[in-house]
Short mmCIF file of C-alpha atoms in Angstrom, two decimals:
data_model
loop_
_atom_site.label_atom_id
_atom_site.label_comp_id
_atom_site.label_asym_id
_atom_site.label_seq_id
_atom_site.Cartn_x
_atom_site.Cartn_y
_atom_site.Cartn_z
CA VAL A 1 4.87 -16.77 32.01
CA SER A 2 2.43 -14.14 30.77
CA GLN A 3 5.25 -12.14 29.19
CA SER A 4 5.96 -14.99 26.77
CA ARG A 5 2.37 -15.31 25.52
CA TYR A 6 1.36 -13.53 22.33
CA VAL A 7 -1.70 -12.77 20.28
CA PHE A 8 -1.35 -12.28 16.53
CA HIS A 9 -4.56 -10.49 15.57
CA LEU A 10 -5.23 -10.81 11.83
CA ALA A 11 -9.01 -11.27 11.87
CA GLY A 12 -11.41 -8.70 10.47
CA ARG A 13 -13.67 -7.52 7.67
CA ILE A 14 -11.69 -6.08 4.74
CA GLU A 15 -14.06 -5.31 1.85
CA VAL A 16 -14.04 -1.57 1.13
CA GLY A 17 -17.25 -1.57 -0.93
CA GLU A 18 -19.12 -3.65 1.65
CA SER A 19 -17.98 -1.26 4.38
CA ILE A 20 -19.59 1.66 2.60
CA GLU A 21 -22.88 -0.21 2.32
CA HIS A 22 -22.80 -1.68 5.85
CA PRO A 23 -20.45 0.43 7.99
CA GLU A 24 -21.97 -0.70 11.28
CA GLU A 25 -20.94 -4.31 10.56
CA PHE A 26 -17.32 -3.27 10.11
CA TRP A 27 -17.28 -1.25 13.30
CA ASP A 28 -18.86 -4.15 15.15
CA VAL A 29 -16.36 -6.74 13.89
CA ASN A 30 -13.16 -4.72 13.52
CA VAL A 31 -13.50 -2.45 16.54
CA GLY A 32 -15.89 -4.35 18.79
CA GLY A 33 -14.12 -7.64 18.11
CA THR A 34 -10.74 -6.11 18.89
CA CYS A 35 -12.04 -4.66 22.15
CA ASN A 36 -13.45 -8.07 23.12
CA LEU A 37 -10.06 -9.60 22.45
CA LEU A 38 -8.26 -6.94 24.50
CA ASN A 39 -10.63 -7.56 27.41
CA LEU A 40 -9.87 -11.28 27.28
CA MET A 41 -6.16 -10.59 27.13
CA ARG A 42 -6.47 -8.50 30.27
CA LYS A 43 -8.54 -11.21 31.97
CA TYR A 44 -5.93 -13.89 31.25
CA ASP A 45 -2.92 -11.63 31.73
CA VAL A 46 -1.65 -11.85 28.15
CA LYS A 47 0.48 -8.77 27.59
CA ASN A 48 1.70 -8.98 23.98
CA ILE A 49 -0.19 -8.35 20.75
CA VAL A 50 0.72 -7.88 17.10
CA TYR A 51 -2.19 -6.18 15.34
CA SER A 52 -2.77 -6.23 11.58
CA SER A 53 -3.95 -2.88 10.26
CA THR A 54 -3.98 -1.35 6.80
CA ALA A 55 -2.27 1.27 4.68
CA GLY A 56 -5.81 2.21 3.67
CA VAL A 57 -5.87 4.60 6.63
CA TYR A 58 -3.44 6.98 4.89
CA ARG A 59 -4.25 10.04 2.82
CA SER A 60 -3.07 9.36 -0.73
CA GLN A 61 0.07 11.26 -1.77
CA PHE A 62 2.62 11.20 -4.58
CA THR A 63 5.55 10.40 -2.29
CA SER A 64 6.08 7.24 -0.23
CA LEU A 65 4.14 7.08 3.02
CA SER A 66 5.95 6.94 6.34
CA GLU A 67 4.24 6.05 9.59
CA LYS A 68 3.96 9.79 10.30
CA ALA A 69 1.93 10.44 7.15
CA GLU A 70 -1.54 11.89 7.56
CA VAL A 71 -4.48 9.52 7.91
CA ASP A 72 -7.70 10.25 6.08
CA ASN A 73 -11.41 9.48 6.12
CA ASN A 74 -11.16 7.13 3.13
CA ASN A 75 -13.88 4.62 3.92
CA PRO A 76 -15.55 2.87 6.91
CA TYR A 77 -13.25 -0.15 6.62
CA ALA A 78 -10.11 1.96 7.05
CA ASN A 79 -11.76 4.05 9.75
CA SER A 80 -12.63 0.94 11.73
CA LYS A 81 -9.05 -0.35 11.47
CA TYR A 82 -7.67 2.98 12.68
CA ALA A 83 -10.09 2.98 15.60
CA ALA A 84 -8.97 -0.56 16.49
CA GLU A 85 -5.35 0.67 16.39
CA CYS A 86 -6.29 3.31 18.95
CA ALA A 87 -7.92 0.68 21.15
CA VAL A 88 -4.73 -1.43 21.06
CA ARG A 89 -2.58 1.58 22.00
CA ASP A 90 -4.94 2.66 24.78
CA ALA A 91 -4.87 -0.82 26.29
CA LYS A 92 -1.28 -0.08 27.34
CA ILE A 93 0.07 -3.55 26.67
CA ASN A 94 3.12 -4.53 24.66
CA SER A 95 2.01 -4.07 21.09
CA ILE A 96 3.12 -3.79 17.51
CA ILE A 97 0.79 -2.45 14.85
CA PHE A 98 1.51 -3.38 11.27
CA ARG A 99 0.00 -1.35 8.46
CA PHE A 100 -0.06 -3.76 5.54
CA PHE A 101 0.13 -2.43 2.03
CA ASN A 102 -1.32 -4.74 -0.65
CA LEU A 103 -0.78 -8.33 0.46
CA ALA A 104 -0.48 -10.64 -2.51
CA GLY A 105 1.09 -13.84 -3.76
CA ALA A 106 0.78 -17.38 -2.46
CA ASP A 107 2.75 -19.94 -0.51
CA PRO A 108 5.84 -20.71 -2.65
CA ASP A 109 5.31 -24.42 -1.93
CA GLY A 110 1.85 -24.18 -3.47
CA GLU A 111 -0.07 -25.36 -0.43
CA MET A 112 -1.94 -22.13 0.43
CA GLY A 113 -3.30 -19.27 -1.63
CA GLU A 114 -6.06 -16.70 -1.83
CA ASP A 115 -9.61 -17.68 -2.74
CA HIS A 116 -12.51 -16.08 -0.91
CA GLU A 117 -15.79 -14.31 -1.58
CA PRO A 118 -16.24 -11.48 -2.05
CA GLU A 119 -12.82 -11.01 -3.66
CA THR A 120 -11.77 -7.36 -3.70
CA HIS A 121 -8.04 -7.72 -4.33
CA LEU A 122 -6.53 -7.40 -7.80
CA ILE A 123 -4.51 -10.52 -8.51
CA PRO A 124 -6.93 -13.45 -7.79
CA PRO A 125 -9.70 -12.20 -10.12
CA MET A 126 -7.04 -11.36 -12.70
CA PHE A 127 -6.06 -15.03 -12.86
CA LYS A 128 -9.65 -16.24 -12.56
CA SER A 129 -10.31 -14.31 -15.77
CA LEU A 130 -8.17 -16.93 -17.51
CA ASN A 131 -11.07 -19.30 -16.77
CA ASN A 132 -13.48 -16.87 -18.48
CA GLU A 133 -14.62 -15.28 -15.23
CA LYS A 134 -15.42 -11.58 -15.41
CA PHE A 135 -12.56 -9.24 -14.48
CA ILE A 136 -13.35 -5.57 -13.95
CA ILE A 137 -10.88 -2.74 -13.29
CA ASN A 138 -12.38 -0.18 -10.95
CA GLY A 139 -11.75 3.09 -12.74
CA ASP A 140 -9.16 4.34 -15.23
CA ASP A 141 -9.49 8.08 -14.65
CA TYR A 142 -7.19 8.55 -11.64
CA GLN A 143 -4.35 11.06 -11.78
CA THR A 144 -1.68 8.44 -12.55
CA ILE A 145 0.43 7.52 -15.56
CA ASP A 146 -2.27 5.32 -17.09
CA GLY A 147 -5.33 6.35 -15.09
CA THR A 148 -5.43 3.32 -12.76
CA CYS A 149 -4.66 3.19 -9.04
CA ILE A 150 -1.11 2.68 -7.79
CA ARG A 151 -0.40 0.18 -5.03
CA ASP A 152 2.61 -1.34 -3.27
CA TYR A 153 2.44 -5.15 -3.40
CA VAL A 154 4.07 -7.17 -0.60
CA HIS A 155 4.23 -10.96 -0.53
CA VAL A 156 2.32 -12.80 2.17
CA SER A 157 5.41 -14.85 3.06
CA ASP A 158 7.38 -11.68 3.75
CA VAL A 159 4.58 -10.44 6.00
CA ALA A 160 4.56 -13.79 7.82
CA ASP A 161 8.31 -13.40 8.39
CA ALA A 162 7.66 -9.91 9.77
CA HIS A 163 5.44 -11.41 12.47
CA ILE A 164 8.28 -13.61 13.66
CA LEU A 165 10.52 -10.55 13.73
CA ALA A 166 7.83 -8.73 15.72
CA ASP A 167 7.86 -11.49 18.33
CA ASN A 168 11.60 -11.05 18.79
CA TYR A 169 11.30 -7.26 18.87
CA LEU A 170 8.65 -7.25 21.60
CA GLN A 171 10.91 -9.35 23.79
CA THR A 172 13.91 -7.04 23.43
CA LYS A 173 12.66 -3.52 22.62
CA TYR A 174 13.42 -0.58 24.85
CA ALA A 175 11.20 2.29 25.91
CA ASN A 176 10.40 4.93 23.28
CA GLN A 177 11.21 2.63 20.35
CA PRO A 178 8.55 2.62 17.60
CA THR A 179 5.66 0.17 17.67
CA LEU A 180 3.92 1.20 14.42
CA PHE A 181 5.41 -0.20 11.21
CA ASN A 182 4.54 -0.11 7.54
CA LEU A 183 4.98 -3.37 5.64
CA GLY A 184 5.57 -2.84 1.95
CA VAL A 185 8.41 -2.99 -0.57
CA GLY A 186 8.54 0.72 -1.43
CA ARG A 187 7.63 0.38 -5.12
CA GLY A 188 4.27 1.20 -6.61
CA TYR A 189 2.60 -0.27 -9.68
CA THR A 190 -0.56 0.76 -11.47
CA ILE A 191 -3.20 -1.88 -12.08
CA LEU A 192 -2.39 -1.92 -15.78
CA GLU A 193 1.31 -2.35 -15.00
CA VAL A 194 0.51 -5.41 -12.88
CA ILE A 195 -1.61 -6.87 -15.69
CA ASP A 196 1.13 -6.21 -18.22
CA ALA A 197 3.78 -7.77 -15.96
CA ALA A 198 1.64 -10.90 -15.52
CA GLN A 199 1.10 -11.27 -19.25
CA LYS A 200 4.80 -10.93 -20.03
CA GLU A 201 6.11 -13.03 -17.13
CA LEU A 202 3.59 -15.86 -17.42
CA ASN A 203 2.85 -15.72 -21.15
CA VAL A 204 -0.89 -15.40 -20.66
CA SER A 205 -3.56 -13.13 -22.12
CA ILE A 206 -5.69 -11.31 -19.55
CA GLN A 207 -9.00 -9.84 -20.68
CA TYR A 208 -10.70 -7.13 -18.64
CA THR A 209 -13.32 -4.44 -18.78
CA VAL A 210 -13.19 -1.03 -17.12
CA GLY A 211 -15.90 -0.14 -14.64
CA PRO A 212 -16.51 2.96 -12.53
CA ARG A 213 -14.28 3.92 -9.65
CA ARG A 214 -14.85 2.04 -6.43
CA GLU A 215 -15.88 4.51 -3.76
CA GLY A 216 -13.25 4.91 -1.06
CA ASP A 217 -10.22 3.86 -3.15
CA PRO A 218 -7.21 6.18 -2.68
CA ARG A 219 -5.27 7.05 -5.83
CA ARG A 220 -1.78 6.03 -4.68
CA LEU A 221 -0.49 4.10 -1.65
CA VAL A 222 3.23 3.25 -1.59
CA ALA A 223 5.17 2.36 1.56
CA ASN A 224 8.18 3.81 3.22
CA SER A 225 9.18 0.80 5.32
CA ASP A 226 12.45 2.19 6.67
CA LEU A 227 11.36 1.78 10.30
CA ALA A 228 10.59 -1.92 9.80
CA LYS A 229 13.95 -2.39 8.10
CA GLN A 230 15.81 -0.53 10.85
CA TYR A 231 14.15 -1.94 13.94
CA LEU A 232 12.83 -5.33 12.80
CA ASN A 233 15.39 -6.14 10.13
CA PHE A 234 12.49 -6.56 7.71
CA LYS A 235 13.89 -7.44 4.28
CA PRO A 236 11.27 -8.53 1.73
CA LYS A 237 12.54 -11.45 -0.36
CA HIS A 238 9.83 -11.33 -3.02
CA ASP A 239 9.30 -8.80 -5.83
CA LEU A 240 6.29 -8.37 -8.11
CA LYS A 241 7.44 -11.17 -10.43
CA SER A 242 7.61 -13.60 -7.51
CA ILE A 243 4.21 -12.46 -6.27
CA LEU A 244 2.66 -13.08 -9.68
CA LYS A 245 4.37 -16.43 -10.21
CA THR A 246 3.40 -17.88 -6.83
CA ALA A 247 -0.18 -16.61 -7.11
CA TYR A 248 -0.53 -17.96 -10.65
CA HIS A 249 0.92 -21.37 -9.85
CA TRP A 250 -1.34 -21.73 -6.82
CA HIS A 251 -4.35 -20.62 -8.86
CA GLU A 252 -3.63 -23.19 -11.56
CA ARG A 253 -3.09 -25.96 -9.02
CA HIS A 254 -6.23 -24.98 -7.11
CA ARG A 255 -8.31 -24.74 -10.31
CA LYS A 256 -7.29 -28.23 -11.40
CA SER A 257 -7.91 -29.76 -7.98
CA THR A 258 -11.40 -28.23 -7.70
CA SER A 259 -12.41 -29.17 -11.24
CA VAL A 260 -11.80 -32.88 -10.68
#
């Protein structure tokens, strides 16, 4: 019975800036919380876990990042996620570790979307700016085509599908098969390219100001997800246009429902 029980561990602190100001809180929640969970899994003989980590652990490079790419000391948030990865591996239970690239988009049916504080992701504040809320780009002096950071955006629905695939994989995998997988689409966009795509696709005008760099932000993070495609049959269905459309439609629906 225990072999059929799973934990999908997606909880944690994610704000890079907050982690630099209060690193001990991130180690307490992300590492300490994971260790508490692993202890409970051992107590109740639960032997399967899928752990959500981050591409933020990687050292930025101009080529796509495979799972063998070098990790770096980018910020306390990423460090705490990497330490939690090590705790999961050392627990010697059946595990899959996903390194998410930039999760974005909303439920295509419009029922769920992203709205939390503080908001450190790009797309929600971009659309909130349409309601005259302040939208700041964190730095435009990176070594990229337009000076803004490059990220690989993957739809939340595709990541949800990957968790179902992970369940199947843990039941059937053989020894020495990989258990660490990147989840991304393999295409990077600068912040200004995302803004431009949103304006063209949705026929909106997005106003922004440029602020200083956010400490701890790598210049470029783009996934090589070949392992997930090969072993999990991970095939993202959504591109950047779909991400922007679903996020925008949810934002508009949410804005209208909360303004009533």
